[in-house]
XYZ file of N, CA and C in Angstrom:
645
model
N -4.391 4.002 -14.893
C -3.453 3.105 -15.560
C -2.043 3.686 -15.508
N -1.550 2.783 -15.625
C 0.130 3.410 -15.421
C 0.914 4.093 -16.594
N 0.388 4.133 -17.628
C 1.300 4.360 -18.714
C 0.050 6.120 -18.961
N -0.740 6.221 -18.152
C -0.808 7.641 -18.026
C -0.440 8.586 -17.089
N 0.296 8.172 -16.391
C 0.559 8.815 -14.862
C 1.706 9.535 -15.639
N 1.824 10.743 -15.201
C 2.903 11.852 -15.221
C 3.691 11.683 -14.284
N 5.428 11.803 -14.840
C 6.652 11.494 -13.936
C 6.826 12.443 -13.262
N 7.065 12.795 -12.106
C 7.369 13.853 -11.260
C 8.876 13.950 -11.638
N 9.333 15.383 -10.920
C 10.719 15.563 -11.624
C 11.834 14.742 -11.205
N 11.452 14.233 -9.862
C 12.355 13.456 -9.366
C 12.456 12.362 -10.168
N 11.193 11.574 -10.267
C 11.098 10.388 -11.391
C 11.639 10.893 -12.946
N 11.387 12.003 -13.182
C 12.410 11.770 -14.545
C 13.409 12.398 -14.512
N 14.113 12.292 -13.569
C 15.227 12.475 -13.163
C 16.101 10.846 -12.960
N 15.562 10.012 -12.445
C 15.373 8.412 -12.818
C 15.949 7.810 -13.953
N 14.228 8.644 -14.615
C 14.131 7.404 -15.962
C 15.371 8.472 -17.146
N 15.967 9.292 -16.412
C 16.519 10.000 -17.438
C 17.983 9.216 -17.598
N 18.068 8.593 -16.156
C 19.367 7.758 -15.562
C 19.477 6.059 -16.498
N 17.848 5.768 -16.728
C 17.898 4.457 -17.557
C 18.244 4.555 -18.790
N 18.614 5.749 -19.922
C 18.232 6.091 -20.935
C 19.670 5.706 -21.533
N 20.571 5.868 -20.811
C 21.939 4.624 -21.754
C 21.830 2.965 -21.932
N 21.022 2.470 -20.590
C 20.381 1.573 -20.855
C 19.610 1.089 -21.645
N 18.542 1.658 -21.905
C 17.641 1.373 -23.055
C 18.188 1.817 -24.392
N 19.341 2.999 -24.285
C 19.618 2.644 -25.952
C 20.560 1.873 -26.684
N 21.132 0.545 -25.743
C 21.821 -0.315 -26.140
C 21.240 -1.625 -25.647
N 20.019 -1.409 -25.119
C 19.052 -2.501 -25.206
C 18.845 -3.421 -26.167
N 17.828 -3.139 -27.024
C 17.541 -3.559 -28.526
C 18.589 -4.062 -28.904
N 19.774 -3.113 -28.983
C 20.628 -4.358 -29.603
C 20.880 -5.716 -29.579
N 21.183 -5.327 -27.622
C 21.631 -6.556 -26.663
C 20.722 -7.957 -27.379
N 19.343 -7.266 -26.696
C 18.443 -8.084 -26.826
C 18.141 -9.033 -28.200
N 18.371 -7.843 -29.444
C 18.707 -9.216 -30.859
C 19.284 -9.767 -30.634
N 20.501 -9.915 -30.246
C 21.536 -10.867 -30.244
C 21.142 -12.239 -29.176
N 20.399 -11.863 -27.936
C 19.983 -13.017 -27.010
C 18.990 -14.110 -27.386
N 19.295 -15.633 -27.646
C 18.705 -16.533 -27.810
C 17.359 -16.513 -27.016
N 16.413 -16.755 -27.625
C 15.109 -16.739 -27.117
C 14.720 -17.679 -25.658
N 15.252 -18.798 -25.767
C 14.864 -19.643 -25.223
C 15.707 -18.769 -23.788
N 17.325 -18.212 -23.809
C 17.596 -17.739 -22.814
C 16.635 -16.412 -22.546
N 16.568 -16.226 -23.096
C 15.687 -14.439 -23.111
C 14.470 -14.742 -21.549
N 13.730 -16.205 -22.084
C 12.853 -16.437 -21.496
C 13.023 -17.172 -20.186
N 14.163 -17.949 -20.114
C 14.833 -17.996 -18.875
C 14.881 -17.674 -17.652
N 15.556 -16.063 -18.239
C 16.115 -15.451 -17.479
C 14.860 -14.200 -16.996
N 14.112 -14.114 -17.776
C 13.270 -13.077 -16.974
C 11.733 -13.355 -17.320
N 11.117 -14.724 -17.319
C 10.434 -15.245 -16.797
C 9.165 -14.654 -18.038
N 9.423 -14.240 -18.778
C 8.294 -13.990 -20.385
C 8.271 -15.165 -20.950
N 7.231 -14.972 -22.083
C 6.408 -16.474 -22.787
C 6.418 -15.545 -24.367
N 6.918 -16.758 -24.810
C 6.402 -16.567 -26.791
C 5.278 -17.256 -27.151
N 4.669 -16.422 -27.909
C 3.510 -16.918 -28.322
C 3.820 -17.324 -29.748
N 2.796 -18.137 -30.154
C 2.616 -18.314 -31.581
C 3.632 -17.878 -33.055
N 4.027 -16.310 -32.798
C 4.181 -15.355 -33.921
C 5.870 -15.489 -33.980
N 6.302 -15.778 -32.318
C 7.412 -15.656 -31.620
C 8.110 -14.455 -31.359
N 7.060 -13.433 -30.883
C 7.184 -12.631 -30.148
C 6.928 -13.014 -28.940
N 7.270 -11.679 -28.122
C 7.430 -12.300 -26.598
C 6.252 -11.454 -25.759
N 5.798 -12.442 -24.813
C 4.625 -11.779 -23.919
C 5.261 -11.578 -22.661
N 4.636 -10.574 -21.320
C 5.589 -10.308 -20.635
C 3.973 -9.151 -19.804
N 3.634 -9.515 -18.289
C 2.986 -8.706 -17.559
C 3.648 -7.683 -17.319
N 3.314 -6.285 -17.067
C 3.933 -5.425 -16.347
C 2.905 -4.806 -15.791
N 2.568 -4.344 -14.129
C 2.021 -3.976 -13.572
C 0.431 -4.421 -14.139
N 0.154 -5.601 -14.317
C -0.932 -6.611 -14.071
C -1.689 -6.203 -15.925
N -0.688 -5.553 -16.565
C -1.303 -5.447 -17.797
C -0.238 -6.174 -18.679
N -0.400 -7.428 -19.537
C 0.354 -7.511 -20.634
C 0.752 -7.051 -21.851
N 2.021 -7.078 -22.445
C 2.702 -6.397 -23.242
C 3.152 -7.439 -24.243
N 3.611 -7.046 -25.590
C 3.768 -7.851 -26.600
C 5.090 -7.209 -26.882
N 6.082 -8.100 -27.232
C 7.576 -7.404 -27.263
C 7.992 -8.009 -28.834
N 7.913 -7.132 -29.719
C 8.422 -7.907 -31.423
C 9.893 -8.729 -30.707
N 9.900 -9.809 -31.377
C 10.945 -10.473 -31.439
C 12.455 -9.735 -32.504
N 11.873 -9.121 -33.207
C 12.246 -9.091 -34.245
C 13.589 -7.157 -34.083
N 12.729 -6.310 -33.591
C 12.993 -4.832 -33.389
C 12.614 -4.398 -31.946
N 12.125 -5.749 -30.899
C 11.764 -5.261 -29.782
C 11.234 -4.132 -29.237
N 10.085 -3.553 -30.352
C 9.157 -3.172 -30.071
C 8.411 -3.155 -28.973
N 7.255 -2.142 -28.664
C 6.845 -2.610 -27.337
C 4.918 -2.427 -27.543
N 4.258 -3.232 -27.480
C 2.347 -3.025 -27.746
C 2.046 -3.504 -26.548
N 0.981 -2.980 -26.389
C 0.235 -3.659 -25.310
C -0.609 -4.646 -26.198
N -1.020 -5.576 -25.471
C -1.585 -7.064 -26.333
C -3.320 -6.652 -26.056
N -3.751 -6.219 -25.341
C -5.092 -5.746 -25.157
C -5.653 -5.021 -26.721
N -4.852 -4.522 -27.284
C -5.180 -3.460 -28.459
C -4.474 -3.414 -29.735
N -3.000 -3.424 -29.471
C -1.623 -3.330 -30.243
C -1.369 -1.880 -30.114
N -1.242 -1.295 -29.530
C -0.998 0.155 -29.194
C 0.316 0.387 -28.579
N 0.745 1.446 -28.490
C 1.892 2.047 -28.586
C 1.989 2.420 -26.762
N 2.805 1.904 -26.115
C 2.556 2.090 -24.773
C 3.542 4.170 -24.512
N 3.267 4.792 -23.344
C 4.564 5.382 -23.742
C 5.894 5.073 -23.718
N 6.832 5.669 -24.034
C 7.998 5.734 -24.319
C 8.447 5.384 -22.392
N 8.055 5.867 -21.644
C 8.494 5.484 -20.277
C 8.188 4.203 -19.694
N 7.034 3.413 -20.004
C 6.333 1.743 -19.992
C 7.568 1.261 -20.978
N 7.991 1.564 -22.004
C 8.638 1.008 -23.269
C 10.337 0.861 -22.181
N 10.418 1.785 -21.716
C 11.435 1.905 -21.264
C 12.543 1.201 -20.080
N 10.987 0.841 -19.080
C 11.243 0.161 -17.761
C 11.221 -1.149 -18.389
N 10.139 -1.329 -19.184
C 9.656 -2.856 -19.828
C 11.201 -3.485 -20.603
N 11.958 -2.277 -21.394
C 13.285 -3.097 -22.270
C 13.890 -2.904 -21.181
N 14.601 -2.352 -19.753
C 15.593 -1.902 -19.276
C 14.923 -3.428 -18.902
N 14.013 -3.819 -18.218
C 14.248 -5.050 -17.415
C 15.024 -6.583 -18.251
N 14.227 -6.476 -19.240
C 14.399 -7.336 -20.202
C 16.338 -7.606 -20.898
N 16.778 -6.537 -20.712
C 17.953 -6.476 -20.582
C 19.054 -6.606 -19.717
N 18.531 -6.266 -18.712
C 18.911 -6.215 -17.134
C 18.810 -7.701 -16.560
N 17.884 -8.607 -16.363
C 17.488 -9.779 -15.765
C 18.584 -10.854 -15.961
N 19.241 -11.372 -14.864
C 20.056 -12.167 -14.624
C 19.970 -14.202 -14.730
N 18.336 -13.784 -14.158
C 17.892 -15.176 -13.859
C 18.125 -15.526 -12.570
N 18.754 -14.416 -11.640
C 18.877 -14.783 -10.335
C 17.478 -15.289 -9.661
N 17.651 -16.694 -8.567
C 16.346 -16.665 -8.076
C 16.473 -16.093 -6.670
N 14.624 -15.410 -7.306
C 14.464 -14.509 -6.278
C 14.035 -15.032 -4.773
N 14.741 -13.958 -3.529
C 14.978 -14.554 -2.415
C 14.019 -14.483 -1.512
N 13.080 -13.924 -1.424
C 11.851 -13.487 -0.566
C 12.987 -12.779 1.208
N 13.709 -12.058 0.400
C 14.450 -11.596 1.561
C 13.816 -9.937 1.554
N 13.155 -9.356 2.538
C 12.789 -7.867 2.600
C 13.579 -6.863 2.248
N 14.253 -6.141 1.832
C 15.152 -4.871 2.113
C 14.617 -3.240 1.686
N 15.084 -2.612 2.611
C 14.531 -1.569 2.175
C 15.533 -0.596 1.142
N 14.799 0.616 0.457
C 14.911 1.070 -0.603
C 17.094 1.224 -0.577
N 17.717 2.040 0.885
C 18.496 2.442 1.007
C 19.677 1.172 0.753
N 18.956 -0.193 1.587
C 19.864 -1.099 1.067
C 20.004 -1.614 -0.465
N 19.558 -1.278 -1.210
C 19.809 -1.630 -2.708
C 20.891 -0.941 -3.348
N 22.035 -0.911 -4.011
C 23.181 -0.432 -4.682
C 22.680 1.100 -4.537
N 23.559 1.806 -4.332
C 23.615 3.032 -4.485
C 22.080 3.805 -3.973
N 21.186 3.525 -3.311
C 20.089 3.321 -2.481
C 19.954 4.170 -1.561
N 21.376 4.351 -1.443
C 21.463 5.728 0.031
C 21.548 7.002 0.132
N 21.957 6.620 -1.617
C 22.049 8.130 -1.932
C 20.332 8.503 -2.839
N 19.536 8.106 -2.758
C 18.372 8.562 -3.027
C 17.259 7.821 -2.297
N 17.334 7.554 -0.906
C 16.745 7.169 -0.144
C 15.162 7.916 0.403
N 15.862 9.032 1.003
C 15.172 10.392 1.358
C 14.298 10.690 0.333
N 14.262 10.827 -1.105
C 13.607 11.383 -2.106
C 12.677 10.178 -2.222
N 13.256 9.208 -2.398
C 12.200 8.055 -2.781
C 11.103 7.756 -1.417
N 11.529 7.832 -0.650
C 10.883 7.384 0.984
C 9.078 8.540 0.698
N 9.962 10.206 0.193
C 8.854 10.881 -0.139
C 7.787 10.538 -1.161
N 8.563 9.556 -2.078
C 7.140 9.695 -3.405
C 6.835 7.892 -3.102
N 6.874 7.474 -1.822
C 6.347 6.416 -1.724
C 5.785 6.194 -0.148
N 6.194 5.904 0.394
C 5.781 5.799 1.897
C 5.255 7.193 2.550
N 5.838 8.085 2.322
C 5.277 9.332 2.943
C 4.040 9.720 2.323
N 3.841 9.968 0.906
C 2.506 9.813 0.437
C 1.993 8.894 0.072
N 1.817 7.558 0.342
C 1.059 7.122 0.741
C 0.333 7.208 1.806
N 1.498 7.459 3.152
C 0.395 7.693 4.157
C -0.148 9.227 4.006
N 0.182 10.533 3.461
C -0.581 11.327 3.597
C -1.946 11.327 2.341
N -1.716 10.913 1.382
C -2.888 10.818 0.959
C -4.116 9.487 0.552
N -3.612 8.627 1.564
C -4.516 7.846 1.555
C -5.328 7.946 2.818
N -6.567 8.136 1.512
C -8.100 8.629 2.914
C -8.637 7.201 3.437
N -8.367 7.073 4.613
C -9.445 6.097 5.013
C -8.051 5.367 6.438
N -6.876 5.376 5.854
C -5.472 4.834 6.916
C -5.242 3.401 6.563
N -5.070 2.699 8.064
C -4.787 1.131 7.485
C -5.638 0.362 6.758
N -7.071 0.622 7.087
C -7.912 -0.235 6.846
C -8.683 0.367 4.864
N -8.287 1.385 4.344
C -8.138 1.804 3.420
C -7.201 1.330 2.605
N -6.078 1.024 3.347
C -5.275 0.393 2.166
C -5.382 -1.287 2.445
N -5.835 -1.998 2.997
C -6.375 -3.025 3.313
C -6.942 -3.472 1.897
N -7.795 -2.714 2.392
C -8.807 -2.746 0.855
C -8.131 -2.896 -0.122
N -7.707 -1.805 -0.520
C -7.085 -1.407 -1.696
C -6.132 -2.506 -2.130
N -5.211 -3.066 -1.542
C -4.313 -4.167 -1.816
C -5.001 -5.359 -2.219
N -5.991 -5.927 -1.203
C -6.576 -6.822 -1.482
C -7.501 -6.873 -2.663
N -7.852 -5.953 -3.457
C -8.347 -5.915 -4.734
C -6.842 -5.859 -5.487
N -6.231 -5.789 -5.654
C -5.137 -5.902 -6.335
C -4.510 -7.482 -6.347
N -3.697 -7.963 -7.111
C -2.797 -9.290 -7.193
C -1.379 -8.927 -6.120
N -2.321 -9.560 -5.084
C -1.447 -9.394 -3.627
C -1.223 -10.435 -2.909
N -0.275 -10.687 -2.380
C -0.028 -11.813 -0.935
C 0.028 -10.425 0.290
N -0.303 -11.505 1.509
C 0.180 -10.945 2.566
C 1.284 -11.146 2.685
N 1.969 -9.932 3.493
C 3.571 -10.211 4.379
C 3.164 -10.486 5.603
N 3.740 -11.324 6.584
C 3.642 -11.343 7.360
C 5.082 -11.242 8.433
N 4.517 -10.965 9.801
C 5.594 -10.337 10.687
C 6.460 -9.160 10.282
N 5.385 -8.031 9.279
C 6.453 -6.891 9.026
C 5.418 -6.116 9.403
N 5.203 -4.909 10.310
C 4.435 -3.870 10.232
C 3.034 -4.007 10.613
N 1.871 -3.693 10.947
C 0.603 -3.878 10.843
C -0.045 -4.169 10.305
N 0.051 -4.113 8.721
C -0.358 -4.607 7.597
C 0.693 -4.920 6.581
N 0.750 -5.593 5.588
C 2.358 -5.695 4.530
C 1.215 -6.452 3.540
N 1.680 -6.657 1.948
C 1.309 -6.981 1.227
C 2.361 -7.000 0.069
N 2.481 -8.323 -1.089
C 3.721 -8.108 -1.280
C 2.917 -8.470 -3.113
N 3.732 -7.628 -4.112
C 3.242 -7.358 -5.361
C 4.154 -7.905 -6.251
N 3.861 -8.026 -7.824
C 5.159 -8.619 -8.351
C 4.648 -7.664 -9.921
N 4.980 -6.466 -9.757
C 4.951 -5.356 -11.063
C 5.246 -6.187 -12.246
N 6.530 -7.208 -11.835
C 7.039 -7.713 -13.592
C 7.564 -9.149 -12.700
N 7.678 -10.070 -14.109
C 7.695 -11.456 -13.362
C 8.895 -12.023 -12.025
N 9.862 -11.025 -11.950
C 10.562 -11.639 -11.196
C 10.997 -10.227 -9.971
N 10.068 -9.349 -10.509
C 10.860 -8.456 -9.445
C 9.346 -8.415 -8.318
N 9.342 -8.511 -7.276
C 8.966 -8.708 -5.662
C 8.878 -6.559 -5.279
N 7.820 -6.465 -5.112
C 8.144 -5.843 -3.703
C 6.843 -5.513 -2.420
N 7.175 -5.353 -1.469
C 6.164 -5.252 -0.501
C 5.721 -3.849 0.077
N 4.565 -3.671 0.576
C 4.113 -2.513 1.144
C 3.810 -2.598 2.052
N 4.136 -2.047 2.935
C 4.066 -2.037 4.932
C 3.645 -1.053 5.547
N 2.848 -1.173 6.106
C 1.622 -0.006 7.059
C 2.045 0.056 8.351
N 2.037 0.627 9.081
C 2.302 0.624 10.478
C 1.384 1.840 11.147
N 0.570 1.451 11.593
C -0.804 2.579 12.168
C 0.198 2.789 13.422
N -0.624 4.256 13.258
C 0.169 5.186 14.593
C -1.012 5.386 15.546
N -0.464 6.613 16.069
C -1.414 6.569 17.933
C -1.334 7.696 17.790
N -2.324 8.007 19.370
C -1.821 9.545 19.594
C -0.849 10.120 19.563
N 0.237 9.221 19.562
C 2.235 9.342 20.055
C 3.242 9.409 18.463
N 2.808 8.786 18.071
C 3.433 8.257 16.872
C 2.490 8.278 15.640
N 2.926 8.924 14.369
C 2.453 9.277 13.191
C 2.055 7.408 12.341
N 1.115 7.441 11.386
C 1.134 6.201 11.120
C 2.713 6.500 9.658
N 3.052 5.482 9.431
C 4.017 5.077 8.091
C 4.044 4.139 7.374
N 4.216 4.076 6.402
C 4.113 3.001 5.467
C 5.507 3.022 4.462
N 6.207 2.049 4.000
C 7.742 1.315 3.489
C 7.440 0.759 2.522
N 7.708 1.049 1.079
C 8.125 0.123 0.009
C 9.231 -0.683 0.087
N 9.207 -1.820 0.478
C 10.147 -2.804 0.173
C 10.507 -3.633 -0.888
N 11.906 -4.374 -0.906
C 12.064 -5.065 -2.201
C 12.812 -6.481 -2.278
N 12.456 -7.409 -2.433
C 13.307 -8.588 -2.433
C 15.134 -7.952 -3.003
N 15.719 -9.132 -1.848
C 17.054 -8.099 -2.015
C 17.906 -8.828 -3.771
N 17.149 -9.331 -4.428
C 17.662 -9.649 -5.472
C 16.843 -9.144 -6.434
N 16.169 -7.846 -6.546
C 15.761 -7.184 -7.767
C 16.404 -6.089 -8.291
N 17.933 -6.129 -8.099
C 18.657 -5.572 -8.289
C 19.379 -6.039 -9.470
N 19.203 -7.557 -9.387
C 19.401 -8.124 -10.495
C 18.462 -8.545 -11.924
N 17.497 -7.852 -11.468
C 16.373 -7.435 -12.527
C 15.952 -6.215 -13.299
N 16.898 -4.925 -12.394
C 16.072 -3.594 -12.597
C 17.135 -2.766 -11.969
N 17.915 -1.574 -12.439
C 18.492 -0.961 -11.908
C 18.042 -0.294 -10.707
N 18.832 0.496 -9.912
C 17.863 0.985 -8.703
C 16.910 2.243 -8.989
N 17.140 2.962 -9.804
C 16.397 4.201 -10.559
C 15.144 3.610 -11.318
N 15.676 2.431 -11.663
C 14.611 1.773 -12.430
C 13.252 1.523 -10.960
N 14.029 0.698 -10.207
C 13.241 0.065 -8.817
C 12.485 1.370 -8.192
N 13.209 2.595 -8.213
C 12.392 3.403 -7.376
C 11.381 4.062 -7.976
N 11.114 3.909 -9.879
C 9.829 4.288 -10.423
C 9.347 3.256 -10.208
N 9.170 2.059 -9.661
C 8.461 0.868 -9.366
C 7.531 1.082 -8.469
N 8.090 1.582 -7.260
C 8.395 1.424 -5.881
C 7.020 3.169 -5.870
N 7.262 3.646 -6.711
C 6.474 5.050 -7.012
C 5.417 4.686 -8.031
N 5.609 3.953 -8.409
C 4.158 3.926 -9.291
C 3.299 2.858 -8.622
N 3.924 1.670 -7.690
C 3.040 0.781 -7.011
C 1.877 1.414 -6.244
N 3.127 2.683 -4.844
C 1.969 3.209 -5.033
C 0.796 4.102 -5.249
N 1.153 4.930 -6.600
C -0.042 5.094 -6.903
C -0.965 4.201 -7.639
N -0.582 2.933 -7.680
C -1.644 2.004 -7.679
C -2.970 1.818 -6.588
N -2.088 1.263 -5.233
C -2.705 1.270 -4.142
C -3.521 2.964 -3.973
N -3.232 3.869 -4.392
C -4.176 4.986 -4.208
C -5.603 4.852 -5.031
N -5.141 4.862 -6.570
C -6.206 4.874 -7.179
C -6.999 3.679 -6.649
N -6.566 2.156 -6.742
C -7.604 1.335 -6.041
C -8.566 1.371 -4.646
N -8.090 2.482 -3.870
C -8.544 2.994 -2.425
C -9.526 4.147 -2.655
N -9.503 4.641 -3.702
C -10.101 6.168 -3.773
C -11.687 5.711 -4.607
């Protein structure tokens, strides 16, 4: 599950970058009319009029009230880093609609300058530690809430962590000549959902999704 995975230093090096964000979140967020709230980044009120809201295929319960953060499975206390990505988006979300346009990590705002690091805790391990290659993560995706991509790579599969942010995973099997690789991609408008520090713990926790579902 995701809200037990340990941040590598690079990643909280990240989420350390969201942390002016999230503490003028809450505020923001009292002040935003509900009906826009829901608008713009694609959550549902229930009953109580708090707000419901998937993140990485598990739902979350957001107080209306102190924007709190529970998971709805239990009422439990997610960590402080789930709490974190979950308000930064919620604050962040424009309502832009999203473009089904590919881009990779470097083209996103400021992207280039942590390209290299992210490329490592996503595409590079994926392909080194996923046992089995293309047809391993085949699998693995397809048990997951996946579309295919098509015309990108050998395999592609495209995920949606939170309601409006997109991104895809691309395989490309190698040969005797050429190493296999695999690309986290991102619709080029989830920038307007998620800062890019935010996007690249996305982009790193997707996949160790696709691992654990393969293993």
């Amino acid at each position: 599950m995701l809200q037990k995975a340990e941040p590598t230093p690079q990643l909280k090096e990240w989420i350390d970058r969201l942390a002016p964000v999230v503490a003028e979140a809450k505020t923001i967020l009292q002040h935003r009319p509900a009906g826009k709230l829901m608008m713009l980044t694609g959550c549902t009120q229930d009953a109580d009029g708090d707000y419901r809201l998937p993140f990485f295929w598990q739902e979350y319960v957001i107080s209306a009230e102190e924007f709190t953060v529970q998971r709805a499975r239990d009422g439990t206390e997610p960590s402080s880093f789930v709490q974190s990505l979950i308000l930064t988006y919620l604050v962040t979300a424009d309502g832009t609609t999203p473009s089904s346009r590919w881009v990779g990590f470097r083209d996103l705002p400021d992207g280039m300058f942590y390209a290299q690091a992210y490329r490592g805790y996503t595409g590079i391990r994926l392909v080194r530690q996923l046992d089995g290659g293309i047809d391993a993560f085949r699998r693995a995706a397809e048990q997951m809430e996946s579309e295919p991509v098509e015309a990108i790579g050998d395999a592609g599969y495209a995920f949606a962590p939170l309601p409006r942010i997109r991104a895809a995973v691309v395989y490309w099997q190698g040969d005797e000549d050429l190493p296999s690789q695999a690309r986290v991609l991102f619709e080029d408008t989830a920038c307007h959902y998620m800062p890019t520090d935010g996007l690249a713990i996305i982009g790193s926790h997707l996949v160790g999704s696709i691992l654990r579902n393969a293993a």
